PDB file of C-alpha atoms in Angstrom:
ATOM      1  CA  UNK F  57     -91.636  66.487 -58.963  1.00  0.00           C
ATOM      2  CA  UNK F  58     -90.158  62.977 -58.218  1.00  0.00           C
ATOM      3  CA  UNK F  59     -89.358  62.115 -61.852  1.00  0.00           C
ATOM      4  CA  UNK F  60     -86.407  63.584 -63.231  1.00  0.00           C
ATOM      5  CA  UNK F  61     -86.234  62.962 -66.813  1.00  0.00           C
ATOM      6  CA  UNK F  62     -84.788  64.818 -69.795  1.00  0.00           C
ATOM      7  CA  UNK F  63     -86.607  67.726 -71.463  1.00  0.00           C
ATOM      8  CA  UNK F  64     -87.047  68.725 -75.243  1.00  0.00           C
ATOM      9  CA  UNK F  65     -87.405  71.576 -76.316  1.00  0.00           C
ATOM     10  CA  UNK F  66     -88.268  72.495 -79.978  1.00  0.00           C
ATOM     11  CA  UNK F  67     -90.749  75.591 -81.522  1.00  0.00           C
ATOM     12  CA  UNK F  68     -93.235  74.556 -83.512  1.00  0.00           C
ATOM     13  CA  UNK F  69     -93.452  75.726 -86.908  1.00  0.00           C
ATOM     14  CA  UNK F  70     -95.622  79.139 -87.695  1.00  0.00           C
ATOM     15  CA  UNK F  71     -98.515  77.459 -89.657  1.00  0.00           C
ATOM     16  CA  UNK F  72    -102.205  77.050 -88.368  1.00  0.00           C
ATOM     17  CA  UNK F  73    -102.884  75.048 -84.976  1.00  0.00           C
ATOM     18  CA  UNK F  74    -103.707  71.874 -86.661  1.00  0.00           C
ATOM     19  CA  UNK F  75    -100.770  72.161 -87.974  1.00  0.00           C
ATOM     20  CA  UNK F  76     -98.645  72.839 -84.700  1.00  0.00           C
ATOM     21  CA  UNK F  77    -100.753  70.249 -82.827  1.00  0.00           C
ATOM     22  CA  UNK F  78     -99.971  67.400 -85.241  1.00  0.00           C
ATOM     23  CA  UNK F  79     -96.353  68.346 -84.673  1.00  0.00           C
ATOM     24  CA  UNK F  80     -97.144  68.465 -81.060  1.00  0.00           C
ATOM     25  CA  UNK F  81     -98.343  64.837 -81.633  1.00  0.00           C
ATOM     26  CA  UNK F  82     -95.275  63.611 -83.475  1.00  0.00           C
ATOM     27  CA  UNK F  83     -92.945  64.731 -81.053  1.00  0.00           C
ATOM     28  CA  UNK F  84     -94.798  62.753 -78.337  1.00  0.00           C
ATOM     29  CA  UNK F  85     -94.744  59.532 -80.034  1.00  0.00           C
ATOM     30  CA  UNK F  86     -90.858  60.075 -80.731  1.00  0.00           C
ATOM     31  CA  UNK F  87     -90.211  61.002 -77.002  1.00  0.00           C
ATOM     32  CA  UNK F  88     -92.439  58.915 -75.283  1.00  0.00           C
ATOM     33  CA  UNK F  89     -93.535  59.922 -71.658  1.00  0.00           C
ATOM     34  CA  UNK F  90     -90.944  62.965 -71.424  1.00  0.00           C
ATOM     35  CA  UNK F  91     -92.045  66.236 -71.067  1.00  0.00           C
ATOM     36  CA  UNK F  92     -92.172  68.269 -74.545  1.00  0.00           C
ATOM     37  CA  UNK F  93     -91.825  72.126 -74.184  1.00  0.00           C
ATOM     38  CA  UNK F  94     -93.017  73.416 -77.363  1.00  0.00           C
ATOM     39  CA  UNK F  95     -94.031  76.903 -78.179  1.00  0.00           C
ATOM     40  CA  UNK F  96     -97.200  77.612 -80.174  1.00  0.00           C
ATOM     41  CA  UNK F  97     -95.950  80.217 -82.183  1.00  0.00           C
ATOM     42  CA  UNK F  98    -100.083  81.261 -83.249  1.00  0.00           C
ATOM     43  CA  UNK F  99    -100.779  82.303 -79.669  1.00  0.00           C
ATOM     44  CA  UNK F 100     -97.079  82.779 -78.517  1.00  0.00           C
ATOM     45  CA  UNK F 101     -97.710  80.234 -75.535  1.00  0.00           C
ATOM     46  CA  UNK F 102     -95.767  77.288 -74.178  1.00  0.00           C
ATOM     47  CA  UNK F 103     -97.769  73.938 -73.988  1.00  0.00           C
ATOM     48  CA  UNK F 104     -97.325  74.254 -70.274  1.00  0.00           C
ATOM     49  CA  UNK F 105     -99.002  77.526 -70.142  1.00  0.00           C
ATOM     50  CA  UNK F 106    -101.950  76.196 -71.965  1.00  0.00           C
ATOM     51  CA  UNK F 107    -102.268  73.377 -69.744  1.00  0.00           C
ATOM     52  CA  UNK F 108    -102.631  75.533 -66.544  1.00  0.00           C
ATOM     53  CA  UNK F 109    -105.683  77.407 -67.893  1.00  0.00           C
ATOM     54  CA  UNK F 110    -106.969  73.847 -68.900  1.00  0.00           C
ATOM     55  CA  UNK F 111    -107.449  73.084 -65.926  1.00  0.00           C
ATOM     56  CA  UNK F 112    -109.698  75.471 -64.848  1.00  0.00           C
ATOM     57  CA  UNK F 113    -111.107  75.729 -68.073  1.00  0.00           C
ATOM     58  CA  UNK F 114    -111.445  72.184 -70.004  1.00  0.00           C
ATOM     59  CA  UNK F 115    -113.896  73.161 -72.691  1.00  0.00           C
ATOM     60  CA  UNK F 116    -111.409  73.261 -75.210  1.00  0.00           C
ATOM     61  CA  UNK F 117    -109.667  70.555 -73.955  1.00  0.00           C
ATOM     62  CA  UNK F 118    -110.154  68.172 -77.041  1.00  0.00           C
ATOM     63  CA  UNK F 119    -108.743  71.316 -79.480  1.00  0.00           C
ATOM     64  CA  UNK F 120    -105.281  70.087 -77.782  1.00  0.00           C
ATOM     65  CA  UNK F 121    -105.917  66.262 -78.943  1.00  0.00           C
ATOM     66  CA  UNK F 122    -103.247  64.076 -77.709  1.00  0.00           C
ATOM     67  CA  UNK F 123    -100.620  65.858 -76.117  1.00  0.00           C
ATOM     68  CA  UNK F 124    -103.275  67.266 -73.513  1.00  0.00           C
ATOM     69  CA  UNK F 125    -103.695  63.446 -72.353  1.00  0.00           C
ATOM     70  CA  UNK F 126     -99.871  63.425 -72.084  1.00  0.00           C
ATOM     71  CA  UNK F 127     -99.811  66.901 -70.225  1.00  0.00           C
ATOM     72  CA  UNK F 128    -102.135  66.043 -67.674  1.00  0.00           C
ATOM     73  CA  UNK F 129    -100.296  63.034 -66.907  1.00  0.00           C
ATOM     74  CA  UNK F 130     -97.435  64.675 -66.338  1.00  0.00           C
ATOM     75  CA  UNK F 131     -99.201  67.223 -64.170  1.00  0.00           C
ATOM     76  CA  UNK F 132    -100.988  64.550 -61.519  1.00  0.00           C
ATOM     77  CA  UNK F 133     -98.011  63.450 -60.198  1.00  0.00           C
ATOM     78  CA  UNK F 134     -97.533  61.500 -56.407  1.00  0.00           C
ATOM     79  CA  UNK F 135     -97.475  65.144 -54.920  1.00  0.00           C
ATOM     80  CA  UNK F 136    -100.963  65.735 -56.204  1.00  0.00           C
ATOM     81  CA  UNK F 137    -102.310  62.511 -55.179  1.00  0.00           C
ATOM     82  CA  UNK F 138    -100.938  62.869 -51.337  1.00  0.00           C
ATOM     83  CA  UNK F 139    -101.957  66.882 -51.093  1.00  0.00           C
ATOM     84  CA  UNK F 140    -105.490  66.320 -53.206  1.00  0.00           C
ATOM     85  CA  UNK F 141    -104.657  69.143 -55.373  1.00  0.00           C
ATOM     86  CA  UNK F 142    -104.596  69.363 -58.938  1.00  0.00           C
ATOM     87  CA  UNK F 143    -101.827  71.601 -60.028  1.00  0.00           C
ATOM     88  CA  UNK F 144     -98.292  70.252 -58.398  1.00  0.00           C
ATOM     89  CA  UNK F 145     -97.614  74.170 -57.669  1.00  0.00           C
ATOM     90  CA  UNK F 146     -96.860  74.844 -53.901  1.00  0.00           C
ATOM     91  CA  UNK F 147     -96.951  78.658 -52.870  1.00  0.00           C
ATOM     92  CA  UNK F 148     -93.842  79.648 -50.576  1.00  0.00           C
ATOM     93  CA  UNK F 149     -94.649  80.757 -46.970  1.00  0.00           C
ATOM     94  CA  UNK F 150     -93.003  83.699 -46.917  1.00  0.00           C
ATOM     95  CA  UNK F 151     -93.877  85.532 -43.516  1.00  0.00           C
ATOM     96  CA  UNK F 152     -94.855  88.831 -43.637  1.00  0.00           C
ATOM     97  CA  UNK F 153     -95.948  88.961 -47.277  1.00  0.00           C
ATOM     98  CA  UNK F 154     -98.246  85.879 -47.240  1.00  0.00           C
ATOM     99  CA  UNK F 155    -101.784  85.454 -45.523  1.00  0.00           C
ATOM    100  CA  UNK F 156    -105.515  83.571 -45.923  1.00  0.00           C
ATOM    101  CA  UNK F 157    -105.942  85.446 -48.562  1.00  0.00           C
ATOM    102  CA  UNK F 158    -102.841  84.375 -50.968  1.00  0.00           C
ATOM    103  CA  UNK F 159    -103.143  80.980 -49.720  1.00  0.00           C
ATOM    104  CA  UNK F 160    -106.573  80.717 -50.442  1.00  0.00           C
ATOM    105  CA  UNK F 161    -106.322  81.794 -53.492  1.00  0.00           C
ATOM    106  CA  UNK F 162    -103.919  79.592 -54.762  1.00  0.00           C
ATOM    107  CA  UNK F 163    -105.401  76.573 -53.493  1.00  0.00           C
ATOM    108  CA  UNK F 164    -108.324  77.614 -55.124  1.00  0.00           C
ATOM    109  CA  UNK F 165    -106.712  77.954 -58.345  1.00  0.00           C
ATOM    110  CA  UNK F 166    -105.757  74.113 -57.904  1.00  0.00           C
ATOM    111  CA  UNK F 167    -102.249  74.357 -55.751  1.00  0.00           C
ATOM    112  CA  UNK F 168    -101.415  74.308 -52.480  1.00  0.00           C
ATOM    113  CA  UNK F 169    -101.424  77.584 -50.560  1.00  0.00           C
ATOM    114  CA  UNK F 170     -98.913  77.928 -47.434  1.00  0.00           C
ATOM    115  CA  UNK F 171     -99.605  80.342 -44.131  1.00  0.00           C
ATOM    116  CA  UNK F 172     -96.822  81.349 -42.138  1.00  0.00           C
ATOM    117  CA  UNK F 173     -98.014  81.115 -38.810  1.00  0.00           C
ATOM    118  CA  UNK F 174     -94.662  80.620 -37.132  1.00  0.00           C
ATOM    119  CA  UNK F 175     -94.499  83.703 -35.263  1.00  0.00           C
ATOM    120  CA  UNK F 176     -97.827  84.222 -34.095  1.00  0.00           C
ATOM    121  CA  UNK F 177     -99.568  84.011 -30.655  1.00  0.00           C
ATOM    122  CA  UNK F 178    -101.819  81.104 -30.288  1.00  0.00           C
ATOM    123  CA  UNK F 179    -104.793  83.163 -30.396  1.00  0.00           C
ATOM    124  CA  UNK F 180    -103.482  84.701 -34.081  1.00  0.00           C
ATOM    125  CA  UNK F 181    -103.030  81.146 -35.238  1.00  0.00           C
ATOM    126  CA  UNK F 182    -106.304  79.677 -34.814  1.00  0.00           C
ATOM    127  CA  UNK F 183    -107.771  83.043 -36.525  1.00  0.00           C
ATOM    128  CA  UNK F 184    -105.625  82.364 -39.590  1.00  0.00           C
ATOM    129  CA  UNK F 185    -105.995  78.919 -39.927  1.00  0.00           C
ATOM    130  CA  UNK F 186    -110.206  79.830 -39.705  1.00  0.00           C
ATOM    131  CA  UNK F 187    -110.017  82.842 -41.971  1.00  0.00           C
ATOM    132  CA  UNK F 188    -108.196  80.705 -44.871  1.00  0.00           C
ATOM    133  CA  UNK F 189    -110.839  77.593 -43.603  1.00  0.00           C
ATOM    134  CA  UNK F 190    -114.086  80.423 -44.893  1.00  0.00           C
ATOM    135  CA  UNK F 191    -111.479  81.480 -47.817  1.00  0.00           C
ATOM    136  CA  UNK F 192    -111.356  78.094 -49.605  1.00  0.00           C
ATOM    137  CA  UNK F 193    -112.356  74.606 -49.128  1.00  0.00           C
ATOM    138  CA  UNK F 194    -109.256  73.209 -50.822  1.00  0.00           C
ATOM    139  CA  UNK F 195    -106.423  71.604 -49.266  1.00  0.00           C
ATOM    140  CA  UNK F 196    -103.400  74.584 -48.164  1.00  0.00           C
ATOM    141  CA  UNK F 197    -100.954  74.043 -45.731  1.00  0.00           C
ATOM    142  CA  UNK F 198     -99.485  75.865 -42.596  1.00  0.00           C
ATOM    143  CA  UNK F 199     -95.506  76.503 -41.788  1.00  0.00           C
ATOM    144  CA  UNK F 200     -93.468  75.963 -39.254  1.00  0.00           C
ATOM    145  CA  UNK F 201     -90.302  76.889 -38.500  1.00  0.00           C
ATOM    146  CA  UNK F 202     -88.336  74.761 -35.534  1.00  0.00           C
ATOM    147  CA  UNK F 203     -86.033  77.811 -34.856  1.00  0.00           C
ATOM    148  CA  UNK F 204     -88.720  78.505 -32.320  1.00  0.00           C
ATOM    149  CA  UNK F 205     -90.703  76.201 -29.706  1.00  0.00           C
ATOM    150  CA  UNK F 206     -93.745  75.156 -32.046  1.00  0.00           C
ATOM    151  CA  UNK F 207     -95.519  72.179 -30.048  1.00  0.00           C
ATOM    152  CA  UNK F 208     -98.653  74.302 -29.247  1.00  0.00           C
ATOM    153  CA  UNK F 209     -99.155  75.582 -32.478  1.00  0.00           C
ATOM    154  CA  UNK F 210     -99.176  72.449 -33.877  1.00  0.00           C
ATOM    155  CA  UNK F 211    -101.761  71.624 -31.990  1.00  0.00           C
ATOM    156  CA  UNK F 212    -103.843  74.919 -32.650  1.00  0.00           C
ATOM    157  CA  UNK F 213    -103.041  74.498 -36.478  1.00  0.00           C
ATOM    158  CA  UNK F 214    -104.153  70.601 -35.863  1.00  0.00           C
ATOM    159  CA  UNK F 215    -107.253  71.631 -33.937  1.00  0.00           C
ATOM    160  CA  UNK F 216    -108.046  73.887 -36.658  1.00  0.00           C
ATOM    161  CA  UNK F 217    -108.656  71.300 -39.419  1.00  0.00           C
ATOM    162  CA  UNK F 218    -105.094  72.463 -41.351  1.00  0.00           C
ATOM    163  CA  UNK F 219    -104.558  69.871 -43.950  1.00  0.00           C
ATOM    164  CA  UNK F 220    -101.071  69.750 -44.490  1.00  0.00           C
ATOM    165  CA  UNK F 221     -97.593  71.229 -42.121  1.00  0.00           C
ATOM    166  CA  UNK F 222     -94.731  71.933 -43.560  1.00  0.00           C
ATOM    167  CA  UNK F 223     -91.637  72.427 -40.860  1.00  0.00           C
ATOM    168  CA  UNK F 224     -88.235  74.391 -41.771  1.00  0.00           C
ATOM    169  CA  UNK F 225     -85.552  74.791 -40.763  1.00  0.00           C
ATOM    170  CA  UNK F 226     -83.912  72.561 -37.808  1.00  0.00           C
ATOM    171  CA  UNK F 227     -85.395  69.056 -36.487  1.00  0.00           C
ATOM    172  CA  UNK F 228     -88.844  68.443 -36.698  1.00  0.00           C
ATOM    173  CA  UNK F 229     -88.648  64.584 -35.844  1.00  0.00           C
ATOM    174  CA  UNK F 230     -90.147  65.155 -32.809  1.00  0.00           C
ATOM    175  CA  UNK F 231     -93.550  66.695 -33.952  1.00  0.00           C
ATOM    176  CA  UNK F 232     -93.611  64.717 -37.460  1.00  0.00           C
ATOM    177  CA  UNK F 233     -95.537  62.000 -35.913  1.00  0.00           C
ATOM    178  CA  UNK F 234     -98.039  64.100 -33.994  1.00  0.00           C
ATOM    179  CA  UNK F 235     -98.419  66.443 -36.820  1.00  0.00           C
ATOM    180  CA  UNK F 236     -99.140  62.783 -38.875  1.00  0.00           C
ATOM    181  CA  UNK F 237    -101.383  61.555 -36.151  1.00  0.00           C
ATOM    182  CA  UNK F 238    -103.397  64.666 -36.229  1.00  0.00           C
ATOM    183  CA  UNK F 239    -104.607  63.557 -40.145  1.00  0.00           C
ATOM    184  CA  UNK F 240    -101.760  66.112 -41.733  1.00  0.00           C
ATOM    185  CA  UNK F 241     -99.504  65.577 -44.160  1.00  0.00           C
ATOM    186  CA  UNK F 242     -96.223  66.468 -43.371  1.00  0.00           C
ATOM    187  CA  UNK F 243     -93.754  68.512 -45.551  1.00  0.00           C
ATOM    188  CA  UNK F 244     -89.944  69.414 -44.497  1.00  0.00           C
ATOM    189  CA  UNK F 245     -87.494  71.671 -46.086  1.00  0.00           C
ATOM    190  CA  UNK F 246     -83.875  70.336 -46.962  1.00  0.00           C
ATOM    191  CA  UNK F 247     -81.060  72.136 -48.286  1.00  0.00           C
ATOM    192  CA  UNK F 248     -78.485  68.871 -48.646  1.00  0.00           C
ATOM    193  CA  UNK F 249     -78.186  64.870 -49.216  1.00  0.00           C
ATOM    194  CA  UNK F 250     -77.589  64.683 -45.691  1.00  0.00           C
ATOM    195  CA  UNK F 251     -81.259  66.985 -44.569  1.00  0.00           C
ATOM    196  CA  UNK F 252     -82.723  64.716 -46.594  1.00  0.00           C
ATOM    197  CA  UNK F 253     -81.987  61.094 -45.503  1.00  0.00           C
ATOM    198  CA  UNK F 254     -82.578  62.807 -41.901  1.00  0.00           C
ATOM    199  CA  UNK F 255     -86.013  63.755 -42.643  1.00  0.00           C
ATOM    200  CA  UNK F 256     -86.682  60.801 -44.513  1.00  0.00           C
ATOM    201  CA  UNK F 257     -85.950  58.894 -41.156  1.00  0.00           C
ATOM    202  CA  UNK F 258     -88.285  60.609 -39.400  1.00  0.00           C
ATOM    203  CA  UNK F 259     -90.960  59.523 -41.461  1.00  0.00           C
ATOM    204  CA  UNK F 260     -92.194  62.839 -43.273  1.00  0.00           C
ATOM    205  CA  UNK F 261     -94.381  62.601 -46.483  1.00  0.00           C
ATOM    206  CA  UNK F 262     -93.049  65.058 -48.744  1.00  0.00           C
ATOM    207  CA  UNK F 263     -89.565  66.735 -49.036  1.00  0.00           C
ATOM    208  CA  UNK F 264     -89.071  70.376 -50.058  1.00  0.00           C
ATOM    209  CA  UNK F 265     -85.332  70.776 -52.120  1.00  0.00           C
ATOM    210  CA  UNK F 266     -84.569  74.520 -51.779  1.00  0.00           C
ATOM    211  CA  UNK F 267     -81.780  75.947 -53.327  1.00  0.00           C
ATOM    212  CA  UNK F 268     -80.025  78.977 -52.695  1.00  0.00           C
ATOM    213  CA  UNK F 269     -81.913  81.125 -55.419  1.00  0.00           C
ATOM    214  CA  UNK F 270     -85.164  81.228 -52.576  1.00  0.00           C
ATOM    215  CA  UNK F 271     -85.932  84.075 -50.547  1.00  0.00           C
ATOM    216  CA  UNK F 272     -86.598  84.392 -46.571  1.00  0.00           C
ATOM    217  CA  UNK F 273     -84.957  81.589 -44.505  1.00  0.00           C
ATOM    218  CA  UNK F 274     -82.212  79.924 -46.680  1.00  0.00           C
ATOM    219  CA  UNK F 275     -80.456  76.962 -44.821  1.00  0.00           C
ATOM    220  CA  UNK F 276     -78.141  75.573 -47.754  1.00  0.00           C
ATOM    221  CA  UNK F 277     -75.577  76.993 -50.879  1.00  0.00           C
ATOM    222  CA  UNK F 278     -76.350  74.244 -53.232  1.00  0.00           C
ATOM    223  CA  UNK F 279     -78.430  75.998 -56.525  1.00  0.00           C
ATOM    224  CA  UNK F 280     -81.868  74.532 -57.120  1.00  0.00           C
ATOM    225  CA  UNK F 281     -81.164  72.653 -60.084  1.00  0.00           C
ATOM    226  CA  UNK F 282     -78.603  70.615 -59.108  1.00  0.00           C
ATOM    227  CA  UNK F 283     -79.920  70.128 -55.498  1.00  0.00           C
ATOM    228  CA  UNK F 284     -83.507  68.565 -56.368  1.00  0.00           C
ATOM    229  CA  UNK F 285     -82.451  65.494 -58.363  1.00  0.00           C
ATOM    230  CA  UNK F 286     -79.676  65.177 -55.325  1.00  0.00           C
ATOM    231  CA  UNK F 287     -82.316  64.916 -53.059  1.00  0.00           C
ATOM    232  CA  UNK F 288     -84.878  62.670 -55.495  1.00  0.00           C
ATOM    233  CA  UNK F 289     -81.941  60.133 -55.329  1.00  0.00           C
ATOM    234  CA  UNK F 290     -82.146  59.826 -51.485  1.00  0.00           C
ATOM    235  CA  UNK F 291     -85.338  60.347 -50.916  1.00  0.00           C
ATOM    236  CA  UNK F 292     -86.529  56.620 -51.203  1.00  0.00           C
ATOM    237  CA  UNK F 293     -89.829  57.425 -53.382  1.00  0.00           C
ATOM    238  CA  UNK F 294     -91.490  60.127 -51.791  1.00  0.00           C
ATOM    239  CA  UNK F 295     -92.268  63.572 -53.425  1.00  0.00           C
ATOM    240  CA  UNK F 296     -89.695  66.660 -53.950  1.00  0.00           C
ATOM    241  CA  UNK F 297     -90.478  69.588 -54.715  1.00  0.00           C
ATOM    242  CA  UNK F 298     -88.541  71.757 -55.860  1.00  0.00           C
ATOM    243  CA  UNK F 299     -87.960  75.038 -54.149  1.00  0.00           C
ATOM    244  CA  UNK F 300     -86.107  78.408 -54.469  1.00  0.00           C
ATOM    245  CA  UNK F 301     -85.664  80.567 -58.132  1.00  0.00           C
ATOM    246  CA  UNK F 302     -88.824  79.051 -59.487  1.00  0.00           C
ATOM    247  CA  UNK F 303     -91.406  81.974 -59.977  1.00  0.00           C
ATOM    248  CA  UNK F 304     -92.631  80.980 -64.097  1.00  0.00           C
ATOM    249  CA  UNK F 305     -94.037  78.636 -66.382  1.00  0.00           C
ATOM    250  CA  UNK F 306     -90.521  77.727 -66.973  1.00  0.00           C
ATOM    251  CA  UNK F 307     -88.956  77.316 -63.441  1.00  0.00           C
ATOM    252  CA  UNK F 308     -92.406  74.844 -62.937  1.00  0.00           C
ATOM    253  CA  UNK F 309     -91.281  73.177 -66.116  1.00  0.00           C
ATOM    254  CA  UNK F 310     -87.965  72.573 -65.108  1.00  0.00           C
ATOM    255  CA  UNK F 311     -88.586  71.591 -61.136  1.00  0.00           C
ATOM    256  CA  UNK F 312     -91.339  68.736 -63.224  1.00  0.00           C
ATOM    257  CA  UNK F 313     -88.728  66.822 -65.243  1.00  0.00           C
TER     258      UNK F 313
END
């Protein structure tokens, strides 16, 4: 999500797949390291598509030649390498719909799942964090949001072995360092320029760029698009993702370029 570069997109011509995969091919070696959206008109799949159930599945990962190597390059970007995970895909934490059991399931499927536990009694939190804990033993992340006093359960979500916090809404400065301290890595959601230098002071890992479009909690009016390579320009290096609108292959896609 830190790389913005310049997408091409071109359908590949309705012959066999060797045929569509040399094409593939060419169009790599014309656009270099930029990500290629092409549409295999034999299975009526994007590239990108195919390259999610790769990675669960890579037994027919030499069938894709080339542009696989390319596509999983792409895919293991600086977000990956800081959350562990191996699909740059982070679910939203939307309270009241979300749970151990979403979360899990998307960080078993390779992203990183997100439980709301903003709201909840101490008690409730540690349950939650445990329940997603026997759920999956992949990296998923618990959310914060500073309208509300959350020292203590930062410290239940820390004492609880969550991997990684991400904090919303209002200033989190004062818990990024304990949140760091207790092994986490720390996530914070901007909705300007001027969020993100702030949270970039305070020494968070990973910035979250959400546009309007999101549900929930909305703090900005700037549209996704044109917010997330705002924030990539100010964010000195570390990771954006890109938040709000994005629920397809194509919104994933787009927030990668």
């Amino acid at each position: 999500f830190h790389q913005r570069q310049p997408v091409a997109r071109q359908s590949a011509p309705q012959h066999n797949n060797a045929i569509t995969f040399k094409g593939i091919n060419h169009l790599f070696s014309d656009c270099g390291d930029r990500m290629v959206l092409v549409q295999i008109k034999t299975s009526g799949q994007f590239i990108h598509n195919a390259l999610l159930q790769l990675r669960i599945d890579t037994s027919q990962a030499s069938f894709y030649t080339n542009h696989f190597t390319h596509l999983n390059k792409l895919m293991n970007t600086l977000l990956s390498e800081l959350l562990d995970i191996t699909i740059p895909v982070v679910q939203a934490p939307m309270g009241g719909a979300a749970g151990p059991r979403l979360a899990a399931a998307v960080s078993n499927a390779g992203g990183l799942g997100t439980l709301p536990v903003w709201t909840s009694d101490l008690e409730t939190t540690r349950a939650l964090v445990r329940e997603t804990r026997t759920l999956t033993d992949k990296p998923f992340a618990v959310n914060l949001n500073m309208e509300f006093p959350q020292e203590e359960r930062l410290e239940a979500c820390l004492e609880e072995g969550a991997p990684a916090v991400s904090f919303f809404w209002q200033d989190s400065s004062g818990l990024v360092d304990r949140a760091k301290a207790g092994g986490a890595t720390v996530m914070h959601t901007v909705a300007s320029t001027e969020d993100a230098r702030y949270a970039v002071d305070s020494g968070v890992d990973i910035l979250i760029a959400q546009g309007w479009e999101a549900g929930g909690h909305v703090r900005g009016s700037v549209a996704t698009m044109a917010l997330v390579p705002a924030v990539v320009d100010v964010a000195g290096g570390k990771p954006v993702i890109a938040a709000g609108g994005i629920s397809d292959g194509r919104g994933i896609a787009a927030g990668l370029c």
